[in-house]
XYZ file of C-alpha atoms in Angstrom:
483
model
C 1.248 -32.478 47.316
C -1.691 -33.468 45.107
C -2.241 -29.810 44.257
C 1.411 -29.530 43.261
C 1.122 -32.555 40.974
C -1.984 -31.071 39.362
C -0.202 -27.758 38.759
C 2.823 -29.546 37.297
C 0.577 -31.684 35.092
C -1.262 -28.610 33.823
C 2.050 -26.882 33.172
C 3.278 -29.905 31.236
C 0.112 -29.968 29.133
C 0.461 -26.225 28.507
C 4.042 -26.629 27.326
C 3.134 -29.603 25.151
C 0.372 -27.573 23.484
C 2.772 -24.693 22.794
C 5.421 -27.019 21.379
C 2.883 -29.054 19.424
C 1.459 -25.974 17.717
C 4.971 -24.783 16.911
C 5.839 -28.114 15.286
C 2.525 -28.149 13.408
C 3.154 -24.696 11.940
C 6.710 -25.613 11.001
C 5.647 -28.764 9.202
C 2.739 -27.096 7.378
C 4.848 -24.174 6.178
C 5.601 -24.105 2.471
C 9.126 -25.275 1.787
C 10.974 -22.408 0.157
C 12.945 -23.067 -3.011
C 15.832 -21.400 -4.776
C 15.485 -17.887 -6.100
C 14.482 -18.006 -9.744
C 15.229 -15.570 -12.545
C 12.770 -16.139 -15.363
C 14.520 -14.119 -18.060
C 17.964 -14.385 -19.598
C 20.449 -11.527 -19.219
C 19.768 -10.578 -22.834
C 16.009 -10.432 -22.173
C 16.529 -8.452 -18.974
C 18.598 -5.873 -20.852
C 15.960 -5.714 -23.595
C 13.235 -4.943 -21.057
C 15.373 -2.396 -19.233
C 16.208 -0.460 -22.399
C 12.524 -0.272 -23.264
C 11.507 0.743 -19.745
C 14.230 3.414 -19.805
C 12.289 5.172 -22.555
C 9.351 5.575 -20.168
C 11.660 6.758 -17.364
C 12.885 9.558 -19.639
C 9.373 11.022 -19.718
C 9.286 13.585 -16.886
C 5.680 12.967 -15.911
C 5.917 14.856 -12.627
C 2.632 15.613 -10.846
C 2.226 19.267 -9.914
C -0.463 20.368 -7.495
C -2.979 22.708 -9.075
C -1.732 22.516 -12.656
C -1.305 20.104 -15.545
C 1.144 20.399 -18.432
C 0.582 17.716 -21.059
C 4.026 17.994 -22.694
C 5.739 15.096 -20.914
C 2.522 13.117 -20.478
C 1.943 13.274 -24.239
C 5.516 12.091 -24.725
C 4.769 9.173 -22.424
C 1.597 8.261 -24.352
C 3.529 8.279 -27.606
C 6.313 6.193 -26.071
C 3.887 3.578 -24.778
C 2.099 3.447 -28.130
C 5.438 2.843 -29.872
C 6.611 0.201 -27.375
C 3.367 -1.785 -27.336
C 1.728 -1.679 -30.775
C -0.408 -4.816 -30.313
C -1.821 -3.496 -27.052
C -2.955 -0.381 -28.862
C -4.279 -2.331 -31.798
C -6.259 -4.897 -29.811
C -7.296 -2.987 -26.686
C -9.787 -0.152 -26.419
C -8.379 2.914 -24.628
C -10.416 5.501 -22.770
C -8.953 8.583 -21.119
C -10.494 10.181 -18.052
C -9.657 13.566 -16.570
C -6.484 14.911 -18.216
C -4.609 11.650 -18.783
C -5.939 8.680 -16.791
C -5.705 5.603 -19.018
C -8.220 2.778 -18.993
C -7.516 -0.024 -21.461
C -9.944 -2.865 -22.115
C -9.457 -6.243 -23.795
C -12.644 -8.252 -24.230
C -12.546 -11.746 -22.780
C -14.370 -14.983 -23.421
C -16.771 -14.329 -20.528
C -17.890 -10.741 -20.963
C -19.746 -10.738 -17.631
C -16.512 -10.982 -15.626
C -13.824 -8.322 -15.200
C -10.345 -8.018 -13.713
C -8.031 -5.028 -13.630
C -4.287 -4.483 -13.367
C -3.418 -1.010 -12.090
C -0.455 1.295 -11.760
C 0.195 4.993 -12.297
C 2.440 6.831 -14.710
C 2.946 10.076 -12.811
C 5.914 10.533 -10.501
C 7.005 12.922 -7.771
C 9.709 15.498 -8.422
C 13.319 14.386 -8.201
C 14.987 16.639 -5.642
C 18.226 15.952 -3.809
C 21.543 14.578 -4.989
C 21.358 11.522 -7.254
C 24.171 9.146 -8.145
C 22.690 8.978 -11.642
C 20.423 11.546 -13.341
C 16.786 10.859 -12.401
C 15.330 11.169 -15.913
C 17.986 9.680 -18.184
C 17.186 6.011 -17.620
C 20.823 4.973 -17.274
C 21.724 1.308 -16.905
C 24.790 0.773 -14.724
C 26.040 -2.605 -13.474
C 22.743 -4.413 -13.920
C 20.637 -1.609 -12.424
C 18.267 0.844 -14.113
C 18.277 4.268 -12.461
C 15.546 6.873 -12.523
C 12.453 8.363 -10.985
C 9.575 5.934 -11.351
C 11.615 2.726 -11.494
C 10.004 1.633 -8.222
C 6.985 3.942 -7.994
C 5.549 2.755 -10.382
C 6.602 2.692 -14.016
C 8.249 -0.719 -13.721
C 4.973 -2.475 -12.780
C 3.132 -0.536 -15.505
C 5.770 -1.481 -18.063
C 5.615 -5.118 -16.935
C 1.825 -5.175 -17.293
C 1.987 -3.852 -20.841
C 4.904 -6.139 -21.730
C 3.070 -9.215 -20.462
C -0.058 -8.402 -22.472
C 1.929 -7.504 -25.591
C 3.733 -10.848 -25.490
C 0.560 -12.796 -24.814
C -1.255 -11.069 -27.675
C 1.530 -12.197 -29.991
C 0.630 -15.737 -28.912
C -3.034 -15.191 -29.788
C -4.097 -14.707 -26.183
C -7.760 -14.172 -25.376
C -8.388 -13.629 -21.664
C -11.047 -15.689 -19.874
C -12.565 -12.448 -18.529
C -12.594 -8.860 -19.683
C -9.149 -7.477 -18.892
C -8.614 -3.849 -17.916
C -5.459 -1.826 -17.387
C -5.808 1.333 -15.307
C -3.082 3.957 -14.942
C -3.564 7.391 -13.447
C -1.685 10.593 -14.191
C -2.243 12.140 -10.759
C -2.103 9.324 -8.207
C 0.720 11.078 -6.367
C -1.623 14.001 -5.716
C -4.592 11.864 -4.693
C -6.129 13.167 -7.890
C -9.307 12.672 -9.869
C -8.088 10.258 -12.553
C -9.197 6.881 -11.199
C -12.235 8.354 -9.360
C -13.563 9.653 -12.689
C -13.005 6.242 -14.267
C -14.918 4.654 -11.407
C -17.838 6.985 -12.060
C -17.932 5.504 -15.564
C -17.731 1.929 -14.257
C -20.606 2.573 -11.872
C -22.726 4.130 -14.615
C -22.110 1.058 -16.776
C -22.741 -1.386 -13.923
C -19.190 -2.771 -14.208
C -17.732 -4.568 -11.195
C -14.457 -6.448 -10.817
C -13.614 -9.767 -9.208
C -9.933 -8.806 -8.867
C -8.015 -5.543 -8.845
C -4.222 -5.678 -8.553
C -2.367 -2.428 -7.877
C 0.844 -1.175 -6.260
C 1.389 -1.337 -2.492
C 3.479 -4.230 -1.243
C 6.512 -5.767 -2.943
C 9.175 -8.406 -2.378
C 11.213 -6.936 0.457
C 13.610 -7.739 3.261
C 12.033 -9.701 6.130
C 9.869 -7.426 8.294
C 10.742 -9.253 11.529
C 14.172 -9.645 13.095
C 15.690 -13.093 12.772
C 13.852 -14.098 9.609
C 16.190 -15.220 6.844
C 13.911 -15.289 3.792
C 12.658 -12.360 1.769
C 8.935 -11.684 1.904
C 6.287 -10.856 -0.670
C 3.887 -8.552 1.137
C 0.377 -8.401 -0.319
C -1.577 -5.452 1.033
C -5.217 -6.449 1.444
C -6.205 -3.260 3.221
C -4.996 0.317 3.474
C -5.597 2.583 6.400
C -8.357 5.159 6.181
C -7.752 8.893 6.467
C -9.490 11.194 8.898
C -8.688 14.806 9.771
C -9.933 16.621 12.866
C -9.984 20.411 13.128
C -9.301 21.450 16.723
C -9.877 25.017 17.903
C -9.326 26.890 21.144
C -10.903 30.351 21.555
C -10.417 33.049 24.121
C -12.667 35.817 22.877
C -12.149 39.532 23.180
C -10.225 39.448 26.424
C -7.084 41.489 26.973
C -4.616 39.002 28.422
C -2.417 41.799 29.755
C -5.233 43.319 31.823
C -6.807 40.086 33.008
C -3.503 38.275 33.581
C -5.073 35.230 31.950
C -2.145 32.912 31.297
C -4.335 29.975 30.165
C -4.340 31.260 26.587
C -5.618 29.302 23.573
C -2.026 28.423 22.677
C -1.379 27.052 26.156
C -4.628 25.079 26.209
C -3.999 23.662 22.762
C -0.481 22.678 23.784
C -1.771 20.887 26.871
C -4.428 19.140 24.800
C -1.956 17.926 22.193
C 0.479 16.788 24.872
C -2.193 14.780 26.664
C -3.443 13.137 23.481
C 0.098 12.238 22.455
C 1.141 10.967 25.876
C -1.969 9.111 27.037
C -1.307 5.392 27.053
C -3.937 3.029 25.680
C -5.893 5.919 24.191
C -6.591 4.033 20.977
C -8.203 0.657 20.576
C -5.629 -1.985 19.677
C -6.638 -5.304 18.159
C -5.181 -8.195 16.226
C -7.310 -7.532 13.148
C -7.944 -10.482 10.797
C -5.517 -9.096 8.207
C -2.750 -8.761 10.800
C -3.414 -12.202 12.235
C -3.237 -13.626 8.706
C 0.091 -11.857 8.172
C 1.647 -13.352 11.294
C 0.253 -16.799 10.507
C 1.718 -16.672 6.987
C 5.136 -15.530 8.210
C 5.230 -17.754 11.291
C 6.822 -20.862 9.681
C 9.832 -18.745 8.652
C 10.408 -16.992 11.965
C 13.254 -17.971 14.317
C 12.195 -20.574 16.886
C 11.364 -18.273 19.839
C 9.125 -16.076 17.692
C 7.656 -19.101 15.963
C 6.589 -20.525 19.328
C 4.897 -17.244 20.251
C 3.148 -16.559 16.933
C 1.987 -20.150 16.462
C 0.158 -19.789 19.763
C -1.742 -16.542 19.340
C -4.563 -18.039 21.411
C -2.237 -17.586 24.355
C -0.034 -14.611 23.500
C -2.286 -12.369 21.409
C -3.204 -9.872 24.155
C 0.407 -9.589 25.263
C 1.588 -9.071 21.692
C -0.986 -6.347 21.082
C 0.563 -4.438 23.977
C 4.184 -5.126 23.102
C 4.310 -4.845 19.313
C 3.860 -1.030 19.087
C 6.902 -0.616 21.334
C 8.985 -3.134 19.372
C 8.109 -2.341 15.761
C 6.351 0.918 14.882
C 5.319 -0.264 11.399
C 3.720 -3.430 12.767
C 2.196 -1.443 15.614
C 0.453 0.878 13.170
C -1.487 -2.137 11.836
C -3.098 -2.719 15.226
C -5.289 0.357 15.252
C -5.636 4.101 14.832
C -2.614 6.377 14.713
C -2.782 10.136 15.206
C -0.354 12.894 14.271
C -0.854 16.616 14.838
C 0.559 18.070 11.639
C -0.537 21.699 11.648
C -1.021 24.524 14.146
C -1.777 28.209 13.799
C -3.102 31.027 15.948
C -3.928 34.682 16.295
C -3.475 37.151 19.100
C -5.706 39.915 20.477
C -4.798 43.296 19.036
C -8.095 45.055 19.393
C -9.311 43.684 16.080
C -8.302 40.044 15.865
C -9.938 37.159 17.674
C -7.534 35.320 19.964
C -7.522 31.656 18.948
C -5.381 28.626 18.276
C -6.150 25.907 15.713
C -4.525 22.540 15.142
C -5.179 19.669 12.745
C -4.984 16.058 13.813
C -4.435 13.493 11.055
C -5.695 10.009 11.882
C -5.114 6.762 10.002
C -7.423 3.925 10.964
C -7.697 0.198 10.357
C -11.342 -0.018 11.377
C -13.760 2.916 11.108
C -15.959 1.782 14.004
C -12.957 1.574 16.329
C -11.753 4.949 15.114
C -15.114 6.521 15.965
C -14.626 5.389 19.559
C -11.053 6.696 19.514
C -12.281 10.101 18.356
C -14.761 10.236 21.235
C -11.836 9.802 23.629
C -9.968 12.630 21.905
C -13.039 14.861 22.208
C -13.321 14.036 25.916
C -9.765 15.270 26.419
C -10.531 18.353 24.332
C -13.460 19.255 26.622
C -11.074 19.527 29.563
C -9.322 22.382 27.774
C -12.429 23.993 26.223
C -11.361 22.952 22.743
C -13.834 22.196 19.970
C -13.132 19.231 17.688
C -14.844 18.873 14.314
C -14.440 16.566 11.350
C -12.747 18.047 8.309
C -14.007 17.385 4.791
C -12.748 14.544 2.644
C -12.403 11.843 5.285
C -12.047 8.382 3.758
C -12.375 4.756 4.817
C -12.222 1.690 2.606
C -13.100 -1.901 3.496
C -10.418 -4.602 3.342
C -10.205 -7.237 0.634
C -12.101 -10.441 1.204
C -9.278 -12.960 1.669
C -11.754 -15.827 1.422
C -12.311 -15.019 -2.254
C -10.646 -17.243 -4.855
C -8.780 -14.330 -6.539
C -6.767 -13.688 -3.382
C -5.653 -17.315 -3.156
C -4.845 -17.239 -6.856
C -2.649 -14.148 -6.584
C -0.839 -15.566 -3.553
C -0.228 -18.855 -5.372
C 1.120 -17.013 -8.407
C 3.455 -15.011 -6.188
C 4.765 -18.259 -4.706
C 5.223 -19.757 -8.188
C 7.163 -16.799 -9.562
C 9.103 -16.142 -6.338
C 9.689 -19.640 -4.899
C 12.300 -18.433 -2.413
C 10.075 -15.913 -0.617
C 7.323 -16.110 1.986
C 4.049 -14.521 0.848
C 1.820 -12.804 3.392
C -1.036 -10.286 3.533
C -0.634 -7.013 5.426
C -2.191 -3.601 5.983
C -0.704 -0.746 3.967
C -0.232 2.512 5.899
C 0.154 4.564 2.692
C -2.488 5.438 0.104
C -3.045 4.098 -3.418
C -5.499 4.629 -6.250
C -6.774 1.126 -5.524
C -8.608 2.358 -2.438
C -11.288 3.872 -4.665
C -11.875 0.512 -6.345
C -13.247 -1.088 -3.165
C -16.692 0.257 -4.098
C -16.785 -2.022 -7.129
C -14.471 -4.883 -6.160
C -14.428 -7.184 -3.121
C -10.850 -8.311 -3.706
C -8.489 -5.366 -4.136
C -4.869 -6.459 -3.649
C -1.993 -4.011 -3.549
C 1.171 -5.768 -4.665
C 3.801 -4.774 -7.217
C 5.902 -7.804 -8.286
C 9.253 -6.057 -7.873
C 12.053 -7.382 -5.688
C 13.674 -4.392 -3.994
C 16.337 -4.038 -1.320
C 16.226 -1.645 1.613
C 17.877 1.194 -0.315
C 15.442 0.843 -3.203
C 12.525 0.710 -0.765
C 13.739 3.926 0.878
C 14.202 5.624 -2.513
C 10.440 5.940 -3.047
C 9.784 9.711 -3.087
C 13.473 10.168 -2.263
C 16.838 10.173 -4.013
C 18.454 7.437 -6.101
C 15.413 5.455 -7.159
C 16.568 2.383 -9.067
C 15.715 -1.227 -9.826
C 17.679 -4.280 -10.930
C 17.270 -5.668 -14.420
C 16.557 -9.088 -12.895
C 13.594 -7.625 -11.022
C 12.155 -6.119 -14.199
C 12.242 -9.497 -15.932
C 10.569 -11.269 -13.027
C 7.840 -8.607 -12.908
C 6.986 -9.285 -16.555
C 6.832 -13.010 -15.852
C 4.539 -12.459 -12.856
C 1.932 -10.624 -14.903
C 2.182 -13.165 -17.712
C 1.402 -15.955 -15.277
C -1.391 -13.964 -13.604
C -3.096 -13.455 -16.969
C -2.271 -16.716 -18.726
C -3.426 -18.977 -15.898
C -6.361 -16.956 -14.602
C -9.287 -19.314 -13.869
C -11.961 -19.533 -16.539
C -14.695 -19.893 -13.940
């Protein structure tokens, strides 16, 4: 009986701890306010009509070639729209058309940068409105680039233009960076970074595209969420090859051909459970902690007690939410396969490429060793391809991160702000060499259709969102700490 009482007492304490932590998180959570629109309808329309001029520039990235016609048109449009920016700021151009603007600040030893890109992907498919006419219909601006990412670029320039009219002098050197070939993973920003390194220039904050204000990422949440990407997954390609040699399969009756072995290898890698290391990385933990106060009660109880449920969640999350699961470790997709058959002249082989995205490069190295162990079973060689990339996460303990998050909460009082890991790639990844606090967040409020329109049909943005984006950058710049 005494043992039973002890067990019941321990169970009671356990439940009290769970409930206590849940209450603590609920109480400490920031109270969300009403959604705020910072600009009048007249101002919103004014911004949209100006942004539409940039949308009409068909600055489509094309692999392997560059035609300056539309990019020149865009330069001229920006110069016309923002005369003070071009009067007061120094502009440098790297590669064919990567813009770097600089405005000297009071403290010339400190630097911050706002980033975007002015190239877009082609506009295939059927659109409700023409992709390059910049039409405004029922409070919405339509066109390629409205989300990715001419609106943020326009808002950056608009904020600076308006502040310069007020006699603004930034507390630090202020840079604007916009690439012409971000969509191709091009050389624009990398060439600018070469210049920064040569000049010994480092940045205390870089703010680029990545996250946005979106629908809640977890079921049951009622508030919209501002997702600040503090890390983006690295890229790693493996070249896998199976050889057979000069053996006539018809004479030897060898059915275990390179194609068969490669197929078995791919199937085993894809179907092996727990092949990749899964962890609750600090950035993911911070995301759940930030969102926890706004989760429905059952989830709030679980996520406010990660000390108890973390290992279980690491196992369950990939099966519940693929996007969240991808933040817990390496993902692997075989995205290419080719082969040749014996004809008396040709070597019989089969090759496949495995594309990995990792959160942590050390964990990925261990994951790759497991893949190679499977490959050995099927006599397959696995080698690293060229151009593999990994970038460290932002230091969330730095003051600039807290400042950006606070500004997000000021401009968007009705949303929950949280860090996360971006599965896609941005130009900002290159900046991690010269900045400890690279944050990927575009201050645009987009619905699910607008989110899905990135690189797809019917890209559009509301006029209200454009106005709020301008206000966000104005507050970021106007209130940036002097020291």
